[in-house]
Amino acid sequence: MPSLKVTVGLALLAVFTFVAFFGSALAPYDPSKRSRDILQAPSGKHWFGTTHLGQDIFSQILVGTRSVMFVGFAAGILATAIAVLIGVTSGYLSGVAGESLSTVSNVFIVIPALPLIVIVTNVVPDSGDWAIATVIGCTGWAWGARLLRAQTLSLRQRDFVQAARASGESTWRVVVFEILPNLTAIIASSFIGTVMFAVMTEIALAFVGVSGISEWNWGEVLFWAQGQQALALGAWWWFVPAGLCIALLGTALSLVNFGIDEIVNPRLRSSGRAVVKAADGRKVRMRIGFTPVLSQSPDVSSEGGGR
């Protein structure tokens, strides 16, 4: 049974994914269409209010979800695949091959993603979300590869891996069936971290006005809100919905990550369930990360004081 964290996280991700696919059809207005309803507060006609040009913010949020989700998950999948391939391979192999792949990881760690994306979008004005996701994916895998290499170096010396190799198992079977299952938590954490990094990178680029990004995303909404001094005008509805969407997406990814940790880690899975019975008959629920201190009962303390 999935934990409550996983359920809530997956439910939020399902909502964002649904909006990403059908946001354009669900939007009540064209997000770029102007109207006479200038800087209107949220109402039945405009659920999230309007901009200084009368544009419907709710429609902008719905349409902009597709770009955010696409860049985040495309970059996450690409970066995780490269990290697993290079990290596990360099950790399992020995000699020149493993050290060469480790050197490649070290080189990519120092390559800055943001300046490279700015250069690509300026050189190719119509690059779009594909180029941003590709650049982030190709530059954001190095840290995950280092973690996977370090863990693989430890796992390849374990008894179960040595037994599999001694029994004549091929290298790919040892890696796929013996090592990769033990790297699930690290792979999932690397993927979720890359997704969140990609989302924040695209939003930051749109917020500072970098061209070449999709016409509408949450960063674009914040860009226009900041440029038109929405905070000074008291137009809170212009920037709060986009900020809440960013926070909810980050929360959903974090909850899924915590849930995966509980599934693959038996100690976390059983935390909060173990009950210890004290000498005086009281029951204390054990929790990971907390050391219970059982105070003495009044009778015991009084006896000790009398002595």
PDB file of C-alpha atoms in Angstrom:
ATOM      1  CA  MET A   1       0.000   0.000   0.000  1.00  0.00           C
ATOM      2  CA  PRO A   2       1.452   3.405  -0.963  1.00  0.00           C
ATOM      3  CA  SER A   3       1.933   5.820   1.909  1.00  0.00           C
ATOM      4  CA  LEU A   4      -0.037   9.016   2.307  1.00  0.00           C
ATOM      5  CA  LYS A   5       2.957  11.029   1.102  1.00  0.00           C
ATOM      6  CA  VAL A   6       3.142   9.123  -2.171  1.00  0.00           C
ATOM      7  CA  THR A   7      -0.620   9.335  -2.665  1.00  0.00           C
ATOM      8  CA  VAL A   8      -0.744  13.092  -2.154  1.00  0.00           C
ATOM      9  CA  GLY A   9       2.360  13.670  -4.264  1.00  0.00           C
ATOM     10  CA  LEU A  10       1.121  11.529  -7.141  1.00  0.00           C
ATOM     11  CA  ALA A  11      -2.307  13.161  -6.976  1.00  0.00           C
ATOM     12  CA  LEU A  12      -0.769  16.626  -7.311  1.00  0.00           C
ATOM     13  CA  LEU A  13       1.463  15.467 -10.163  1.00  0.00           C
ATOM     14  CA  ALA A  14      -1.551  13.916 -11.879  1.00  0.00           C
ATOM     15  CA  VAL A  15      -3.383  17.244 -11.682  1.00  0.00           C
ATOM     16  CA  PHE A  16      -0.449  19.161 -13.149  1.00  0.00           C
ATOM     17  CA  THR A  17       0.015  16.529 -15.867  1.00  0.00           C
ATOM     18  CA  PHE A  18      -3.669  16.702 -16.784  1.00  0.00           C
ATOM     19  CA  VAL A  19      -3.497  20.489 -16.995  1.00  0.00           C
ATOM     20  CA  ALA A  20      -0.316  20.249 -19.082  1.00  0.00           C
ATOM     21  CA  PHE A  21      -2.087  18.081 -21.667  1.00  0.00           C
ATOM     22  CA  PHE A  22      -5.483  19.763 -21.691  1.00  0.00           C
ATOM     23  CA  GLY A  23      -4.722  23.259 -20.385  1.00  0.00           C
ATOM     24  CA  SER A  24      -5.186  24.917 -23.770  1.00  0.00           C
ATOM     25  CA  ALA A  25      -8.614  23.318 -24.171  1.00  0.00           C
ATOM     26  CA  LEU A  26      -9.643  24.150 -20.600  1.00  0.00           C
ATOM     27  CA  ALA A  27      -8.540  27.801 -20.764  1.00  0.00           C
ATOM     28  CA  PRO A  28     -11.647  30.019 -20.919  1.00  0.00           C
ATOM     29  CA  TYR A  29      -9.815  32.752 -22.853  1.00  0.00           C
ATOM     30  CA  ASP A  30      -6.872  33.220 -25.150  1.00  0.00           C
ATOM     31  CA  PRO A  31      -4.038  34.003 -22.708  1.00  0.00           C
ATOM     32  CA  SER A  32      -2.698  36.734 -25.014  1.00  0.00           C
ATOM     33  CA  LYS A  33      -6.034  38.336 -25.831  1.00  0.00           C
ATOM     34  CA  ARG A  34      -6.557  41.823 -24.451  1.00  0.00           C
ATOM     35  CA  SER A  35      -9.819  43.113 -23.004  1.00  0.00           C
ATOM     36  CA  ARG A  36     -11.257  46.106 -21.219  1.00  0.00           C
ATOM     37  CA  ASP A  37     -11.195  44.317 -17.847  1.00  0.00           C
ATOM     38  CA  ILE A  38      -7.908  45.882 -16.753  1.00  0.00           C
ATOM     39  CA  LEU A  39      -6.384  44.781 -13.417  1.00  0.00           C
ATOM     40  CA  GLN A  40      -9.572  43.155 -12.247  1.00  0.00           C
ATOM     41  CA  ALA A  41      -9.470  41.157  -9.017  1.00  0.00           C
ATOM     42  CA  PRO A  42     -10.517  37.474  -9.082  1.00  0.00           C
ATOM     43  CA  SER A  43     -14.200  37.061  -9.905  1.00  0.00           C
ATOM     44  CA  GLY A  44     -16.582  34.628 -11.500  1.00  0.00           C
ATOM     45  CA  LYS A  45     -15.646  35.958 -14.929  1.00  0.00           C
ATOM     46  CA  HIS A  46     -11.893  35.884 -14.350  1.00  0.00           C
ATOM     47  CA  TRP A  47     -11.023  33.341 -11.661  1.00  0.00           C
ATOM     48  CA  PHE A  48      -7.451  34.576 -11.156  1.00  0.00           C
ATOM     49  CA  GLY A  49      -8.079  38.182 -12.174  1.00  0.00           C
ATOM     50  CA  THR A  50      -6.599  40.045 -15.126  1.00  0.00           C
ATOM     51  CA  THR A  51      -3.388  41.831 -16.093  1.00  0.00           C
ATOM     52  CA  HIS A  52      -2.743  45.468 -16.988  1.00  0.00           C
ATOM     53  CA  LEU A  53      -3.843  44.607 -20.536  1.00  0.00           C
ATOM     54  CA  GLY A  54      -6.986  42.769 -19.491  1.00  0.00           C
ATOM     55  CA  GLN A  55      -5.509  39.328 -20.143  1.00  0.00           C
ATOM     56  CA  ASP A  56      -6.954  36.431 -18.179  1.00  0.00           C
ATOM     57  CA  ILE A  57      -4.345  35.146 -15.691  1.00  0.00           C
ATOM     58  CA  PHE A  58      -6.128  31.831 -15.138  1.00  0.00           C
ATOM     59  CA  SER A  59      -5.787  31.052 -18.852  1.00  0.00           C
ATOM     60  CA  GLN A  60      -2.097  32.023 -18.746  1.00  0.00           C
ATOM     61  CA  ILE A  61      -1.476  29.644 -15.839  1.00  0.00           C
ATOM     62  CA  LEU A  62      -3.283  26.763 -17.546  1.00  0.00           C
ATOM     63  CA  VAL A  63      -1.515  27.212 -20.889  1.00  0.00           C
ATOM     64  CA  GLY A  64       1.866  27.827 -19.239  1.00  0.00           C
ATOM     65  CA  THR A  65       1.762  24.540 -17.304  1.00  0.00           C
ATOM     66  CA  ARG A  66       2.592  22.541 -20.443  1.00  0.00           C
ATOM     67  CA  SER A  67       5.946  24.251 -20.977  1.00  0.00           C
ATOM     68  CA  VAL A  68       6.948  23.891 -17.313  1.00  0.00           C
ATOM     69  CA  MET A  69       6.071  20.192 -17.105  1.00  0.00           C
ATOM     70  CA  PHE A  70       7.630  19.350 -20.457  1.00  0.00           C
ATOM     71  CA  VAL A  71      10.971  21.014 -19.752  1.00  0.00           C
ATOM     72  CA  GLY A  72      11.116  19.594 -16.227  1.00  0.00           C
ATOM     73  CA  PHE A  73      10.393  15.972 -17.055  1.00  0.00           C
ATOM     74  CA  ALA A  74      12.205  15.887 -20.403  1.00  0.00           C
ATOM     75  CA  ALA A  75      15.359  17.259 -18.803  1.00  0.00           C
ATOM     76  CA  GLY A  76      14.940  14.943 -15.817  1.00  0.00           C
ATOM     77  CA  ILE A  77      14.592  11.824 -17.965  1.00  0.00           C
ATOM     78  CA  LEU A  78      17.569  12.744 -20.162  1.00  0.00           C
ATOM     79  CA  ALA A  79      19.852  13.690 -17.254  1.00  0.00           C
ATOM     80  CA  THR A  80      18.911  10.604 -15.224  1.00  0.00           C
ATOM     81  CA  ALA A  81      19.505   8.259 -18.150  1.00  0.00           C
ATOM     82  CA  ILE A  82      22.975   9.727 -18.757  1.00  0.00           C
ATOM     83  CA  ALA A  83      23.785   9.694 -15.033  1.00  0.00           C
ATOM     84  CA  VAL A  84      22.811   6.031 -14.663  1.00  0.00           C
ATOM     85  CA  LEU A  85      24.715   4.999 -17.780  1.00  0.00           C
ATOM     86  CA  ILE A  86      27.942   6.815 -16.929  1.00  0.00           C
ATOM     87  CA  GLY A  87      27.780   6.617 -13.134  1.00  0.00           C
ATOM     88  CA  VAL A  88      27.049   2.901 -12.837  1.00  0.00           C
ATOM     89  CA  THR A  89      29.412   1.988 -15.665  1.00  0.00           C
ATOM     90  CA  SER A  90      32.317   3.990 -14.245  1.00  0.00           C
ATOM     91  CA  GLY A  91      31.678   2.529 -10.795  1.00  0.00           C
ATOM     92  CA  TYR A  92      31.454  -1.078 -11.921  1.00  0.00           C
ATOM     93  CA  LEU A  93      34.325  -1.036 -14.370  1.00  0.00           C
ATOM     94  CA  SER A  94      37.890  -0.794 -13.172  1.00  0.00           C
ATOM     95  CA  GLY A  95      41.008   0.576 -14.766  1.00  0.00           C
ATOM     96  CA  VAL A  96      41.227   3.129 -17.543  1.00  0.00           C
ATOM     97  CA  ALA A  97      37.583   2.842 -18.638  1.00  0.00           C
ATOM     98  CA  GLY A  98      36.169   3.644 -15.217  1.00  0.00           C
ATOM     99  CA  GLU A  99      38.599   6.494 -14.575  1.00  0.00           C
ATOM    100  CA  SER A 100      37.941   8.002 -18.009  1.00  0.00           C
ATOM    101  CA  LEU A 101      34.184   8.105 -17.407  1.00  0.00           C
ATOM    102  CA  SER A 102      34.790   9.582 -13.964  1.00  0.00           C
ATOM    103  CA  THR A 103      36.894  12.313 -15.567  1.00  0.00           C
ATOM    104  CA  VAL A 104      34.087  13.094 -18.002  1.00  0.00           C
ATOM    105  CA  SER A 105      31.723  13.534 -15.041  1.00  0.00           C
ATOM    106  CA  ASN A 106      34.148  15.915 -13.353  1.00  0.00           C
ATOM    107  CA  VAL A 107      34.382  18.003 -16.529  1.00  0.00           C
ATOM    108  CA  PHE A 108      30.593  18.325 -16.864  1.00  0.00           C
ATOM    109  CA  ILE A 109      30.221  19.347 -13.229  1.00  0.00           C
ATOM    110  CA  VAL A 110      31.911  22.686 -13.924  1.00  0.00           C
ATOM    111  CA  ILE A 111      29.886  23.451 -17.077  1.00  0.00           C
ATOM    112  CA  PRO A 112      27.313  26.127 -16.115  1.00  0.00           C
ATOM    113  CA  ALA A 113      23.845  25.385 -17.459  1.00  0.00           C
ATOM    114  CA  LEU A 114      22.286  28.847 -17.237  1.00  0.00           C
ATOM    115  CA  PRO A 115      24.860  30.755 -19.344  1.00  0.00           C
ATOM    116  CA  LEU A 116      24.854  27.951 -21.905  1.00  0.00           C
ATOM    117  CA  ILE A 117      21.061  28.108 -22.215  1.00  0.00           C
ATOM    118  CA  VAL A 118      21.204  31.888 -22.641  1.00  0.00           C
ATOM    119  CA  ILE A 119      23.762  31.477 -25.436  1.00  0.00           C
ATOM    120  CA  VAL A 120      21.716  28.791 -27.181  1.00  0.00           C
ATOM    121  CA  THR A 121      18.482  30.782 -27.027  1.00  0.00           C
ATOM    122  CA  ASN A 122      20.231  33.894 -28.374  1.00  0.00           C
ATOM    123  CA  VAL A 123      21.957  32.009 -31.204  1.00  0.00           C
ATOM    124  CA  VAL A 124      18.803  30.050 -32.088  1.00  0.00           C
ATOM    125  CA  PRO A 125      15.888  32.420 -31.371  1.00  0.00           C
ATOM    126  CA  ASP A 126      13.236  29.774 -32.149  1.00  0.00           C
ATOM    127  CA  SER A 127      14.921  27.038 -30.099  1.00  0.00           C
ATOM    128  CA  GLY A 128      11.960  26.617 -27.761  1.00  0.00           C
ATOM    129  CA  ASP A 129      11.452  24.155 -24.923  1.00  0.00           C
ATOM    130  CA  TRP A 130      13.236  21.274 -26.676  1.00  0.00           C
ATOM    131  CA  ALA A 131      16.555  23.107 -26.693  1.00  0.00           C
ATOM    132  CA  ILE A 132      16.216  24.199 -23.054  1.00  0.00           C
ATOM    133  CA  ALA A 133      15.349  20.676 -21.901  1.00  0.00           C
ATOM    134  CA  THR A 134      18.229  19.216 -23.919  1.00  0.00           C
ATOM    135  CA  VAL A 135      20.801  21.669 -22.558  1.00  0.00           C
ATOM    136  CA  ILE A 136      19.659  21.156 -18.962  1.00  0.00           C
ATOM    137  CA  GLY A 137      19.601  17.374 -19.412  1.00  0.00           C
ATOM    138  CA  CYS A 138      23.070  17.278 -20.985  1.00  0.00           C
ATOM    139  CA  THR A 139      24.609  19.478 -18.285  1.00  0.00           C
ATOM    140  CA  GLY A 140      22.676  18.381 -15.193  1.00  0.00           C
ATOM    141  CA  TRP A 141      23.641  14.713 -14.936  1.00  0.00           C
ATOM    142  CA  ALA A 142      27.168  14.954 -13.503  1.00  0.00           C
ATOM    143  CA  TRP A 143      26.317  15.186  -9.790  1.00  0.00           C
ATOM    144  CA  GLY A 144      23.937  12.252 -10.028  1.00  0.00           C
ATOM    145  CA  ALA A 145      26.585  10.241 -11.874  1.00  0.00           C
ATOM    146  CA  ARG A 146      29.130  10.878  -9.108  1.00  0.00           C
ATOM    147  CA  LEU A 147      26.697   9.688  -6.446  1.00  0.00           C
ATOM    148  CA  LEU A 148      25.846   6.578  -8.449  1.00  0.00           C
ATOM    149  CA  ARG A 149      29.524   5.837  -9.071  1.00  0.00           C
ATOM    150  CA  ALA A 150      30.352   6.090  -5.371  1.00  0.00           C
ATOM    151  CA  GLN A 151      27.493   3.786  -4.421  1.00  0.00           C
ATOM    152  CA  THR A 152      28.333   1.333  -7.194  1.00  0.00           C
ATOM    153  CA  LEU A 153      31.948   1.164  -6.032  1.00  0.00           C
ATOM    154  CA  SER A 154      30.622   0.074  -2.639  1.00  0.00           C
ATOM    155  CA  LEU A 155      28.045  -2.370  -3.995  1.00  0.00           C
ATOM    156  CA  ARG A 156      30.408  -4.218  -6.292  1.00  0.00           C
ATOM    157  CA  GLN A 157      32.376  -5.390  -3.229  1.00  0.00           C
ATOM    158  CA  ARG A 158      29.293  -6.790  -1.480  1.00  0.00           C
ATOM    159  CA  ASP A 159      28.895 -10.523  -1.029  1.00  0.00           C
ATOM    160  CA  PHE A 160      25.771 -10.876  -3.185  1.00  0.00           C
ATOM    161  CA  VAL A 161      27.482  -9.188  -6.147  1.00  0.00           C
ATOM    162  CA  GLN A 162      30.605 -11.292  -5.731  1.00  0.00           C
ATOM    163  CA  ALA A 163      28.439 -14.407  -5.538  1.00  0.00           C
ATOM    164  CA  ALA A 164      26.606 -13.463  -8.733  1.00  0.00           C
ATOM    165  CA  ARG A 165      29.893 -12.906 -10.565  1.00  0.00           C
ATOM    166  CA  ALA A 166      31.332 -16.176  -9.229  1.00  0.00           C
ATOM    167  CA  SER A 167      28.291 -18.082 -10.445  1.00  0.00           C
ATOM    168  CA  GLY A 168      29.012 -16.959 -14.013  1.00  0.00           C
ATOM    169  CA  GLU A 169      26.399 -14.207 -14.374  1.00  0.00           C
ATOM    170  CA  SER A 170      27.100 -11.831 -17.235  1.00  0.00           C
ATOM    171  CA  THR A 171      28.044  -8.242 -16.509  1.00  0.00           C
ATOM    172  CA  TRP A 172      24.757  -6.766 -17.703  1.00  0.00           C
ATOM    173  CA  ARG A 173      22.743  -9.181 -15.537  1.00  0.00           C
ATOM    174  CA  VAL A 174      24.822  -8.335 -12.474  1.00  0.00           C
ATOM    175  CA  VAL A 175      24.345  -4.614 -13.098  1.00  0.00           C
ATOM    176  CA  VAL A 176      20.629  -4.783 -13.938  1.00  0.00           C
ATOM    177  CA  PHE A 177      19.446  -7.341 -11.384  1.00  0.00           C
ATOM    178  CA  GLU A 178      21.911  -6.955  -8.532  1.00  0.00           C
ATOM    179  CA  ILE A 179      23.172  -3.365  -8.508  1.00  0.00           C
ATOM    180  CA  LEU A 180      20.462  -1.173 -10.032  1.00  0.00           C
ATOM    181  CA  PRO A 181      17.696  -2.282  -7.598  1.00  0.00           C
ATOM    182  CA  ASN A 182      19.889  -1.081  -4.737  1.00  0.00           C
ATOM    183  CA  LEU A 183      20.296   2.310  -6.432  1.00  0.00           C
ATOM    184  CA  THR A 184      16.572   3.020  -6.752  1.00  0.00           C
ATOM    185  CA  ALA A 185      16.462   5.683  -4.060  1.00  0.00           C
ATOM    186  CA  ILE A 186      19.484   7.550  -5.458  1.00  0.00           C
ATOM    187  CA  ILE A 187      18.169   7.367  -9.032  1.00  0.00           C
ATOM    188  CA  ALA A 188      14.731   8.616  -7.975  1.00  0.00           C
ATOM    189  CA  SER A 189      16.233  11.418  -5.909  1.00  0.00           C
ATOM    190  CA  SER A 190      18.500  12.431  -8.797  1.00  0.00           C
ATOM    191  CA  PHE A 191      15.567  12.457 -11.222  1.00  0.00           C
ATOM    192  CA  ILE A 192      13.323  14.522  -8.960  1.00  0.00           C
ATOM    193  CA  GLY A 193      16.123  16.950  -8.175  1.00  0.00           C
ATOM    194  CA  THR A 194      16.840  17.432 -11.874  1.00  0.00           C
ATOM    195  CA  VAL A 195      13.159  17.960 -12.649  1.00  0.00           C
ATOM    196  CA  MET A 196      12.899  20.661 -10.009  1.00  0.00           C
ATOM    197  CA  PHE A 197      16.151  22.261 -11.168  1.00  0.00           C
ATOM    198  CA  ALA A 198      14.904  22.306 -14.762  1.00  0.00           C
ATOM    199  CA  VAL A 199      11.571  23.813 -13.734  1.00  0.00           C
ATOM    200  CA  MET A 200      13.233  26.546 -11.690  1.00  0.00           C
ATOM    201  CA  THR A 201      15.778  27.197 -14.446  1.00  0.00           C
ATOM    202  CA  GLU A 202      13.119  27.736 -17.094  1.00  0.00           C
ATOM    203  CA  ILE A 203      11.056  29.917 -14.775  1.00  0.00           C
ATOM    204  CA  ALA A 204      14.145  31.959 -13.859  1.00  0.00           C
ATOM    205  CA  LEU A 205      15.068  32.447 -17.512  1.00  0.00           C
ATOM    206  CA  ALA A 206      11.549  33.572 -18.376  1.00  0.00           C
ATOM    207  CA  PHE A 207      11.469  35.822 -15.316  1.00  0.00           C
ATOM    208  CA  VAL A 208      14.591  37.698 -16.407  1.00  0.00           C
ATOM    209  CA  GLY A 209      13.250  38.041 -19.943  1.00  0.00           C
ATOM    210  CA  VAL A 210      15.394  35.578 -21.909  1.00  0.00           C
ATOM    211  CA  SER A 211      13.963  35.107 -25.386  1.00  0.00           C
ATOM    212  CA  GLY A 212      13.487  31.788 -27.150  1.00  0.00           C
ATOM    213  CA  ILE A 213      11.314  30.249 -24.431  1.00  0.00           C
ATOM    214  CA  SER A 214       7.690  29.280 -24.991  1.00  0.00           C
ATOM    215  CA  GLU A 215       5.269  32.166 -25.171  1.00  0.00           C
ATOM    216  CA  TRP A 216       3.570  31.366 -21.863  1.00  0.00           C
ATOM    217  CA  ASN A 217       4.828  29.688 -18.717  1.00  0.00           C
ATOM    218  CA  TRP A 218       4.694  30.531 -15.031  1.00  0.00           C
ATOM    219  CA  GLY A 219       7.928  32.505 -15.260  1.00  0.00           C
ATOM    220  CA  GLU A 220       6.473  34.638 -18.029  1.00  0.00           C
ATOM    221  CA  VAL A 221       3.507  35.493 -15.804  1.00  0.00           C
ATOM    222  CA  LEU A 222       5.869  36.535 -13.023  1.00  0.00           C
ATOM    223  CA  PHE A 223       7.982  38.513 -15.508  1.00  0.00           C
ATOM    224  CA  TRP A 224       5.070  40.715 -16.537  1.00  0.00           C
ATOM    225  CA  ALA A 225       3.848  41.030 -12.946  1.00  0.00           C
ATOM    226  CA  GLN A 226       7.256  42.253 -11.826  1.00  0.00           C
ATOM    227  CA  GLY A 227       7.704  44.514 -14.834  1.00  0.00           C
ATOM    228  CA  GLN A 228       4.364  46.228 -14.272  1.00  0.00           C
ATOM    229  CA  GLN A 229       4.910  46.559 -10.493  1.00  0.00           C
ATOM    230  CA  ALA A 230       2.014  44.345  -9.520  1.00  0.00           C
ATOM    231  CA  LEU A 231       3.141  44.276  -5.882  1.00  0.00           C
ATOM    232  CA  ALA A 232       3.185  48.077  -5.649  1.00  0.00           C
ATOM    233  CA  LEU A 233      -0.252  48.239  -7.272  1.00  0.00           C
ATOM    234  CA  GLY A 234      -1.664  45.707  -4.830  1.00  0.00           C
ATOM    235  CA  ALA A 235      -2.453  43.263  -7.660  1.00  0.00           C
ATOM    236  CA  TRP A 236      -1.598  40.193  -5.595  1.00  0.00           C
ATOM    237  CA  TRP A 237      -3.636  37.949  -7.904  1.00  0.00           C
ATOM    238  CA  TRP A 238      -1.097  38.561 -10.667  1.00  0.00           C
ATOM    239  CA  PHE A 239       1.839  36.760  -8.997  1.00  0.00           C
ATOM    240  CA  VAL A 240       0.369  34.631  -6.187  1.00  0.00           C
ATOM    241  CA  PRO A 241      -1.198  31.903  -8.429  1.00  0.00           C
ATOM    242  CA  ALA A 242       2.058  31.299 -10.316  1.00  0.00           C
ATOM    243  CA  GLY A 243       4.016  31.208  -7.066  1.00  0.00           C
ATOM    244  CA  LEU A 244       1.554  28.731  -5.548  1.00  0.00           C
ATOM    245  CA  CYS A 245       1.825  26.495  -8.609  1.00  0.00           C
ATOM    246  CA  ILE A 246       5.620  26.441  -8.299  1.00  0.00           C
ATOM    247  CA  ALA A 247       5.359  25.633  -4.581  1.00  0.00           C
ATOM    248  CA  LEU A 248       2.770  22.893  -5.128  1.00  0.00           C
ATOM    249  CA  LEU A 249       4.804  21.259  -7.891  1.00  0.00           C
ATOM    250  CA  GLY A 250       7.904  21.279  -5.681  1.00  0.00           C
ATOM    251  CA  THR A 251       5.870  19.842  -2.798  1.00  0.00           C
ATOM    252  CA  ALA A 252       4.482  17.071  -5.000  1.00  0.00           C
ATOM    253  CA  LEU A 253       7.948  16.060  -6.187  1.00  0.00           C
ATOM    254  CA  SER A 254       9.314  16.120  -2.635  1.00  0.00           C
ATOM    255  CA  LEU A 255       6.461  13.975  -1.312  1.00  0.00           C
ATOM    256  CA  VAL A 256       7.026  11.389  -4.025  1.00  0.00           C
ATOM    257  CA  ASN A 257      10.730  11.383  -3.214  1.00  0.00           C
ATOM    258  CA  PHE A 258      10.029  10.847   0.508  1.00  0.00           C
ATOM    259  CA  GLY A 259       7.604   8.070  -0.335  1.00  0.00           C
ATOM    260  CA  ILE A 260      10.149   6.301  -2.533  1.00  0.00           C
ATOM    261  CA  ASP A 261      12.682   6.487   0.299  1.00  0.00           C
ATOM    262  CA  GLU A 262      10.182   4.827   2.621  1.00  0.00           C
ATOM    263  CA  ILE A 263       9.488   2.066   0.108  1.00  0.00           C
ATOM    264  CA  VAL A 264      13.126   1.154  -0.532  1.00  0.00           C
ATOM    265  CA  ASN A 265      14.332   1.716   3.049  1.00  0.00           C
ATOM    266  CA  PRO A 266      12.825  -0.760   5.555  1.00  0.00           C
ATOM    267  CA  ARG A 267      13.874   1.384   8.527  1.00  0.00           C
ATOM    268  CA  LEU A 268      11.906   4.353   7.215  1.00  0.00           C
ATOM    269  CA  ARG A 269       9.004   2.131   6.189  1.00  0.00           C
ATOM    270  CA  SER A 270       8.607   0.844   9.736  1.00  0.00           C
ATOM    271  CA  SER A 271       9.264   4.150  11.482  1.00  0.00           C
ATOM    272  CA  GLY A 272       6.527   5.149  13.851  1.00  0.00           C
ATOM    273  CA  ARG A 273       5.140   1.608  14.038  1.00  0.00           C
ATOM    274  CA  ALA A 274       7.456  -0.029  16.572  1.00  0.00           C
ATOM    275  CA  VAL A 275       6.160   0.235  20.134  1.00  0.00           C
ATOM    276  CA  VAL A 276       8.396  -0.225  23.181  1.00  0.00           C
ATOM    277  CA  LYS A 277       6.961  -1.086  26.587  1.00  0.00           C
ATOM    278  CA  ALA A 278       8.600   0.675  29.511  1.00  0.00           C
ATOM    279  CA  ALA A 279       9.220  -0.868  32.939  1.00  0.00           C
ATOM    280  CA  ASP A 280       6.173   0.822  34.453  1.00  0.00           C
ATOM    281  CA  GLY A 281       3.897  -0.478  31.704  1.00  0.00           C
ATOM    282  CA  ARG A 282       3.776   2.622  29.535  1.00  0.00           C
ATOM    283  CA  LYS A 283       4.055   2.249  25.766  1.00  0.00           C
ATOM    284  CA  VAL A 284       6.341   4.474  23.695  1.00  0.00           C
ATOM    285  CA  ARG A 285       6.181   4.628  19.894  1.00  0.00           C
ATOM    286  CA  MET A 286       9.642   4.550  18.327  1.00  0.00           C
ATOM    287  CA  ARG A 287      10.465   7.056  15.560  1.00  0.00           C
ATOM    288  CA  ILE A 288      13.471   7.273  13.285  1.00  0.00           C
ATOM    289  CA  GLY A 289      15.622  10.244  14.202  1.00  0.00           C
ATOM    290  CA  PHE A 290      14.390  10.484  17.789  1.00  0.00           C
ATOM    291  CA  THR A 291      15.835   8.807  20.864  1.00  0.00           C
ATOM    292  CA  PRO A 292      13.087   8.254  23.442  1.00  0.00           C
ATOM    293  CA  VAL A 293      13.975   9.087  27.040  1.00  0.00           C
ATOM    294  CA  LEU A 294      11.716   7.320  29.523  1.00  0.00           C
ATOM    295  CA  SER A 295      11.389   9.384  32.653  1.00  0.00           C
ATOM    296  CA  GLN A 296      11.006   7.575  35.918  1.00  0.00           C
ATOM    297  CA  SER A 297       7.571   7.285  37.462  1.00  0.00           C
ATOM    298  CA  PRO A 298       6.834   9.453  40.507  1.00  0.00           C
ATOM    299  CA  ASP A 299       7.045   6.446  42.826  1.00  0.00           C
ATOM    300  CA  VAL A 300      10.495   5.440  41.561  1.00  0.00           C
ATOM    301  CA  SER A 301      11.845   9.004  41.750  1.00  0.00           C
ATOM    302  CA  SER A 302      10.542   9.468  45.256  1.00  0.00           C
ATOM    303  CA  GLU A 303      12.139   6.249  46.356  1.00  0.00           C
ATOM    304  CA  GLY A 304      15.427   7.317  44.844  1.00  0.00           C
ATOM    305  CA  GLY A 305      15.169  10.663  46.605  1.00  0.00           C
ATOM    306  CA  GLY A 306      14.555   8.999  49.957  1.00  0.00           C
ATOM    307  CA  ARG A 307      17.746   7.025  49.655  1.00  0.00           C
TER     308      ARG A 307
END
